[in-house]
Amino acid sequence: MANVVVVGSQWGDEGKGKIVDWLSERADVVVRFQGGHNAGHTLVVDGKVYKLSLLPSGVVREGKLSIIGNGVVFDPHAFVAEVEKLKAQGVEVTPDRLKIAENTALILSVHRELDGFREDAASNSGTKIGTTRRGIGPAYEDKVGRRAVRVMDLADLETLPLKVDRLLTHHNALRRGLGHAEVTHDAIMQELTSVANSILPYMDRVWKVLDDKRRAGERILFEGAQGTLLDIDHGTYPFVTSSNTVAGQAAAGSGVGPGAIGYVLGITKAYTTRVGEGPFPTEQKNEVGEFLGTRGHEFGVVTGRKRRCGWFDAVLVRQAVAVNGIKGIALTKLDVLDGLDEIKVCTGYRLDGETIDYLPASQGAQARVEPIYETLEGWKGTTAGARSWNDLPAQAVKYVRYIEELIGAPVALLSTSPERDDTILVTDPFQD
């Protein structure tokens, strides 16, 4: 039996929500280990749609323990709102079903505001990153700068004012420099104390909870947010998120040792999309891109932003396989390609007249790479709703096999619609 880490192998939005939900039926514990409420997951369970941004996908299933790990940055007000939204849908998120790591850093109003101030200023200079303006980056900055307010601080009203003062010394200097009014100590204290009683019942020593569960032989599913190409170190920097999104972060972001991770499943869309700014070698700013976006309903779960669309980029996914140690992929949205006469796949890049098989780390080089395509015959039959290989058109199977060959990883699961049961299982990650 293997504990499983699920990561996006592209720029996020690969359909992790459905796959995590599908796997959670086999898991006992579901853990979020990085990111914040900037990452949306859509789950479709028995025809009912749940849109999550901060909560682990396991919360919609009875009998599962969900955990928000210390690698997450946590907006307490967004948490309360999401819990209330689920309650209205008939899902009760109680402290016996959800634990929040006591050492998780908080996102406050000053983080959200600073995020917006910077994006506005960058828009005028042409250097906008394209953040969700939800305070994720500034909160991680304060965490690394050792001035963050953490969940446990809500229970210590003696030292909390000192920590707020330290935080505001930094933020008010930034606000003055950007031409904005300072924030008062009392305003932040009110913000924190107003929500403390709603958060503290969920607080726990998550590292201990996970160690106990692991020793008891329970199955743990680690759920990543965003995608590998948005990793702060391994992504298309600086057009990235503010955390490590790769599989190795599952250990550090939850408090388990690396040996607790057995199988890494990379979620991979059958084409490529990205939200926000930054390089995108296979982007199609034409009728193909419009077709993929329309057929695939490519809009961000959290922001509603239209996603940029393009052909499958095997170079990027092959690199993600290596960086994450991916053992198998879950290929999603194959049905979006149904009916195309031909399908292109990027197999390499040209950079300054040379052929390369990797994405260079330099921002300038990333902007200059040109994709090298192979063209495959499309298929006229449908893959939507298929639940076995025999249900797939021959050319669709050929396309999947070609992708496996190019990226150096087998397909473990194949998703053929948003419905959880429309999944072809090749390898059960928990049984690896």
XYZ file of C-alpha atoms in Angstrom:
432
model
C 0.000 0.000 0.000
C 1.288 3.455 -0.936
C 0.352 6.905 0.306
C -0.324 9.041 -2.766
C 0.624 12.579 -3.773
C -1.437 14.238 -6.497
C 0.227 17.098 -8.383
C -0.551 19.090 -11.493
C 1.973 18.457 -14.247
C 1.219 21.591 -16.289
C 0.140 25.117 -15.228
C -2.688 23.927 -13.018
C -6.372 23.517 -13.915
C -5.741 19.931 -15.050
C -8.811 18.508 -13.318
C -7.209 17.563 -9.993
C -10.493 17.989 -8.131
C -12.226 15.099 -9.826
C -9.200 12.812 -9.560
C -8.642 13.616 -5.886
C -12.323 12.993 -5.204
C -12.130 9.696 -7.084
C -9.082 8.645 -5.073
C -10.502 9.897 -1.776
C -12.963 7.025 -1.796
C -9.910 4.771 -1.337
C -8.178 7.111 1.145
C -8.724 7.648 4.859
C -7.071 11.066 5.066
C -6.869 13.900 2.482
C -4.210 16.604 3.003
C -3.731 20.027 1.377
C -0.016 20.801 1.630
C 0.562 24.148 -0.171
C -1.088 27.136 -1.771
C -4.087 29.050 -0.534
C -7.605 29.904 -1.621
C -6.313 30.962 -5.037
C -6.545 27.391 -6.336
C -9.982 26.121 -7.330
C -11.134 22.508 -7.430
C -14.435 21.500 -8.997
C -16.003 18.251 -7.795
C -19.053 16.602 -9.331
C -20.525 14.032 -6.939
C -23.793 12.320 -7.861
C -24.559 15.184 -10.198
C -23.983 17.819 -7.516
C -21.241 20.390 -8.169
C -18.950 21.587 -5.377
C -16.436 24.362 -5.970
C -13.638 24.402 -3.390
C -10.711 26.774 -3.137
C -9.174 26.264 0.322
C -10.739 23.143 1.783
C -9.341 19.709 0.901
C -11.474 17.720 -1.520
C -12.158 15.063 1.115
C -14.560 17.313 3.032
C -17.461 16.399 0.746
C -17.185 12.721 1.697
C -18.399 11.176 4.941
C -15.885 9.239 7.004
C -12.800 10.997 5.643
C -10.434 13.167 7.662
C -9.339 16.314 5.846
C -6.239 18.274 6.810
C -4.912 21.731 5.957
C -1.152 21.481 6.385
C 1.421 24.026 7.476
C 2.540 24.581 3.866
C -0.756 26.336 3.137
C -1.346 30.046 3.708
C -4.740 30.325 5.344
C -7.316 33.086 4.990
C -9.599 32.644 8.032
C -12.444 34.701 6.588
C -12.339 32.818 3.278
C -12.395 29.587 5.302
C -15.513 30.594 7.229
C -17.247 31.639 4.003
C -16.385 28.352 2.284
C -17.592 26.309 5.253
C -20.891 28.216 5.207
C -21.247 27.695 1.468
C -20.812 23.939 1.866
C -23.269 23.913 4.754
C -25.861 25.428 2.416
C -25.183 22.483 0.085
C -25.755 19.994 2.901
C -22.103 19.356 3.864
C -21.195 19.914 7.521
C -17.483 20.679 8.037
C -16.887 19.898 11.692
C -13.653 19.766 13.754
C -13.778 15.976 13.846
C -13.694 15.935 10.007
C -11.157 18.713 9.424
C -7.876 19.668 11.114
C -5.818 22.804 10.515
C -2.112 22.752 11.381
C -1.400 25.032 14.323
C 1.691 26.437 12.583
C -0.134 27.523 9.423
C 0.469 31.171 8.435
C -2.562 33.435 8.052
C -3.597 35.634 5.144
C -4.916 38.978 6.392
C -6.530 41.993 4.754
C -3.131 43.712 4.532
C -1.896 40.852 2.351
C -4.853 41.050 -0.017
C -4.528 44.816 -0.291
C -0.778 44.725 -0.894
C -1.287 42.097 -3.600
C -3.722 44.412 -5.358
C -1.545 47.514 -4.944
C 1.388 45.745 -6.557
C -0.621 44.334 -9.443
C -2.088 47.757 -10.159
C 1.362 49.330 -10.157
C 2.761 46.534 -12.332
C -0.066 46.950 -14.837
C 1.112 50.474 -15.498
C 4.702 49.349 -16.056
C 3.935 46.221 -18.073
C 5.345 43.825 -15.457
C 2.091 42.357 -14.126
C 2.334 38.734 -12.902
C -1.391 38.040 -13.076
C -2.036 37.049 -9.466
C -5.523 36.378 -8.092
C -5.088 39.385 -5.737
C -5.960 37.167 -2.785
C -2.850 37.902 -0.755
C -1.084 34.602 -1.328
C 2.327 36.010 -2.271
C 2.527 38.649 0.478
C 1.485 36.054 3.073
C 4.285 33.711 2.004
C 6.707 36.650 2.106
C 5.772 37.331 5.724
C 6.121 33.646 6.555
C 9.646 33.534 5.168
C 10.380 36.930 6.754
C 9.449 35.466 10.182
C 6.751 38.024 10.867
C 3.646 35.976 10.018
C 0.706 35.585 12.344
C -0.085 31.868 12.577
C -3.173 29.917 13.584
C -1.764 29.142 17.034
C -1.297 32.866 17.708
C -5.075 33.300 17.781
C -5.084 31.378 21.061
C -2.392 33.546 22.684
C -3.837 37.001 23.249
C -0.800 38.055 25.320
C 1.715 37.798 22.466
C -0.659 38.385 19.537
C -0.517 42.218 19.845
C 3.291 42.113 19.664
C 3.148 40.018 16.513
C 0.636 42.359 14.927
C 2.942 45.307 15.691
C 5.873 43.521 14.050
C 3.755 42.749 10.983
C 2.503 46.317 10.638
C 5.977 47.818 10.966
C 6.739 46.094 7.682
C 3.403 46.575 5.921
C 2.842 50.195 6.804
C 6.262 51.099 5.439
C 5.316 49.380 2.172
C 1.939 51.085 2.081
C 3.505 54.511 2.572
C 5.943 53.820 -0.235
C 3.085 52.848 -2.547
C 1.092 55.941 -1.603
C -1.563 54.240 0.513
C -2.856 54.883 4.023
C -1.459 52.959 6.970
C -3.426 50.273 8.802
C -4.035 50.575 12.536
C -3.108 48.007 15.136
C -6.690 47.914 16.412
C -8.092 47.156 12.968
C -5.940 44.043 12.579
C -6.614 42.903 16.138
C -10.341 43.205 15.490
C -9.958 41.261 12.253
C -8.212 38.433 14.080
C -10.267 38.254 17.266
C -13.546 38.346 15.334
C -12.715 35.076 13.622
C -10.623 33.269 16.251
C -13.492 31.306 17.800
C -14.483 30.003 14.360
C -10.953 28.729 13.636
C -9.459 27.467 16.892
C -11.698 24.373 17.280
C -10.096 23.013 14.076
C -6.486 23.611 15.203
C -4.302 20.584 15.881
C -0.766 19.208 15.800
C -1.142 17.929 12.285
C 2.302 16.319 12.138
C 1.273 14.131 15.105
C -2.128 13.319 13.646
C -0.523 12.218 10.378
C 2.153 10.182 12.136
C -0.507 8.339 14.124
C -2.558 7.695 10.999
C 0.454 6.462 9.072
C 1.505 4.101 11.847
C -2.040 2.761 11.999
C -1.809 1.851 8.316
C -4.368 4.355 7.100
C -4.165 5.597 3.529
C -3.134 9.236 3.107
C -3.807 11.274 -0.017
C -1.760 14.478 -0.413
C -3.525 17.039 -2.579
C -1.500 19.703 -4.367
C -2.762 22.972 -5.799
C -1.800 24.786 -9.016
C 0.708 22.936 -11.213
C 4.407 22.138 -11.577
C 5.038 24.962 -14.050
C 3.806 27.422 -11.397
C 6.323 26.200 -8.797
C 8.319 29.067 -7.273
C 11.604 27.274 -8.078
C 10.830 25.007 -11.027
C 8.180 26.994 -12.882
C 8.169 29.798 -15.445
C 9.597 32.330 -12.992
C 8.584 35.071 -12.237
C 5.156 34.138 -13.653
C 4.591 31.568 -10.939
C 2.785 31.114 -7.647
C 4.508 31.794 -4.311
C 4.942 28.233 -3.048
C 6.542 24.956 -4.067
C 3.885 23.007 -5.951
C 5.972 19.906 -6.661
C 5.518 16.538 -4.959
C 8.477 17.022 -2.613
C 6.535 19.768 -0.851
C 3.961 17.242 0.355
C 6.347 16.168 3.112
C 7.508 19.620 4.242
C 4.047 21.135 3.885
C 2.311 18.616 6.101
C 4.919 17.379 8.565
C 5.648 13.845 7.374
C 8.959 12.355 6.316
C 9.716 11.777 2.615
C 9.537 8.043 3.231
C 5.811 8.353 3.919
C 5.185 9.110 0.242
C 4.849 6.100 -2.006
C 3.213 7.049 -5.305
C 3.210 10.360 -7.176
C 0.314 10.814 -9.587
C 0.623 13.642 -12.101
C -2.628 15.103 -13.388
C -2.234 15.927 -17.072
C -4.717 17.535 -19.434
C -4.859 16.115 -22.972
C -4.001 19.606 -24.234
C -2.457 22.603 -22.431
C -3.934 25.629 -20.682
C -2.665 28.443 -18.517
C -4.221 31.352 -16.629
C -2.468 34.676 -16.218
C 0.698 36.091 -17.678
C 3.883 34.321 -18.755
C 5.321 32.144 -21.534
C 3.192 29.498 -23.227
C 5.035 27.916 -26.187
C 2.090 25.961 -27.635
C -0.597 28.622 -27.123
C -3.050 28.875 -30.013
C -4.353 32.417 -30.452
C -6.697 31.265 -33.201
C -9.756 29.143 -33.865
C -8.026 26.074 -32.346
C -7.515 27.884 -29.062
C -11.115 29.100 -29.130
C -12.345 25.563 -29.861
C -10.402 24.081 -26.945
C -11.512 26.819 -24.580
C -15.168 26.584 -25.540
C -15.382 22.786 -25.638
C -13.339 22.455 -22.442
C -15.177 25.214 -20.515
C -11.822 26.763 -19.763
C -12.512 29.372 -17.126
C -10.822 29.616 -13.714
C -12.806 28.099 -10.825
C -11.771 30.846 -8.386
C -11.517 33.931 -10.592
C -13.600 33.073 -13.655
C -10.692 34.212 -15.834
C -10.570 32.807 -19.355
C -7.745 30.300 -19.757
C -5.262 30.453 -22.593
C -5.351 27.211 -24.608
C -2.939 25.293 -26.817
C -1.702 21.919 -27.991
C -0.244 19.303 -25.653
C 3.344 20.155 -24.711
C 5.253 16.940 -24.065
C 8.450 18.844 -23.237
C 6.867 20.495 -20.210
C 5.148 17.349 -18.961
C 8.288 15.250 -19.427
C 10.148 17.776 -17.277
C 7.364 17.655 -14.667
C 7.608 13.871 -14.573
C 11.307 14.151 -13.718
C 11.010 16.974 -11.171
C 8.138 15.314 -9.268
C 9.170 11.684 -9.573
C 5.812 10.964 -11.208
C 5.066 7.229 -11.456
C 1.880 7.546 -13.468
C -0.418 10.186 -14.901
C -4.138 10.765 -14.805
C -4.978 12.036 -18.282
C -8.023 14.322 -18.289
C -10.287 15.997 -20.852
C -9.457 13.642 -23.701
C -13.063 14.108 -24.852
C -12.396 17.788 -25.640
C -10.360 16.619 -28.646
C -13.221 14.544 -30.076
C -14.015 15.415 -33.685
C -10.792 17.194 -34.633
C -9.366 16.233 -38.028
C -5.814 16.493 -36.772
C -4.119 17.005 -33.414
C -0.664 18.447 -32.848
C 1.756 17.527 -30.076
C 4.851 19.511 -29.163
C 7.827 17.140 -29.005
C 10.700 19.617 -28.657
C 11.718 23.272 -28.915
C 13.902 25.415 -31.117
C 15.885 28.052 -29.273
C 18.118 30.451 -31.178
C 18.534 27.952 -34.018
C 19.198 24.903 -31.800
C 16.874 22.015 -30.932
C 16.375 21.398 -27.189
C 14.281 18.943 -25.176
C 13.702 20.996 -22.022
C 12.243 24.305 -20.887
C 15.117 26.709 -20.163
C 15.108 28.463 -16.785
C 15.797 31.943 -18.174
C 12.764 34.198 -18.610
C 14.131 35.564 -21.855
C 14.855 32.118 -23.278
C 11.417 30.863 -22.270
C 9.866 33.691 -24.267
C 11.950 32.797 -27.349
C 11.412 29.035 -27.578
C 9.456 27.802 -30.583
C 7.549 24.511 -30.462
C 8.353 21.581 -32.746
C 5.160 19.711 -33.602
C 4.204 16.231 -34.679
C 0.768 15.993 -36.295
C -1.503 13.051 -35.497
C -4.755 11.990 -37.121
C -7.802 12.894 -35.055
C -10.855 10.724 -34.421
C -14.531 11.072 -35.311
C -15.909 8.841 -32.573
C -16.531 9.991 -29.017
C -14.463 9.369 -25.908
C -16.893 11.167 -23.603
C -18.136 8.893 -20.844
C -15.912 5.955 -21.844
C -15.204 3.559 -18.981
C -12.948 1.026 -20.705
C -10.250 1.057 -23.381
C -12.610 -0.833 -25.681
C -14.944 2.178 -25.657
C -12.273 4.461 -27.139
C -11.729 5.100 -30.865
C -8.519 3.544 -32.162
C -6.928 6.918 -32.942
C -7.684 8.144 -29.426
C -5.860 5.152 -27.990
C -2.963 5.873 -30.356
C -2.845 9.465 -29.112
C -2.720 8.355 -25.464
C 0.034 5.825 -26.177
C 2.066 8.457 -28.014
C 1.817 10.800 -25.036
C 2.999 8.034 -22.706
C 6.006 7.430 -24.929
C 6.918 11.113 -25.135
C 6.684 11.932 -21.421
C 8.184 8.720 -20.065
C 5.290 7.839 -17.754
C 2.298 5.533 -18.150
C -1.344 6.492 -17.897
C -2.666 5.238 -14.559
C -6.127 6.766 -14.926
C -7.995 8.200 -17.880
C -10.796 10.684 -17.234
C -13.447 11.018 -19.930
C -15.895 13.496 -18.345
C -16.314 15.551 -15.153
C -18.360 12.693 -13.621
C -16.237 10.670 -11.212
C -17.416 7.291 -12.570
C -16.336 8.167 -16.103
C -12.803 7.044 -15.320
C -10.733 4.233 -16.800
C -8.497 2.707 -14.138
C -5.249 1.178 -15.332
C -3.227 1.263 -12.103
C -4.635 1.938 -8.632
C -2.030 4.266 -7.052
C -2.919 3.014 -3.571
C -2.097 -0.546 -4.582
C 1.279 0.205 -6.183
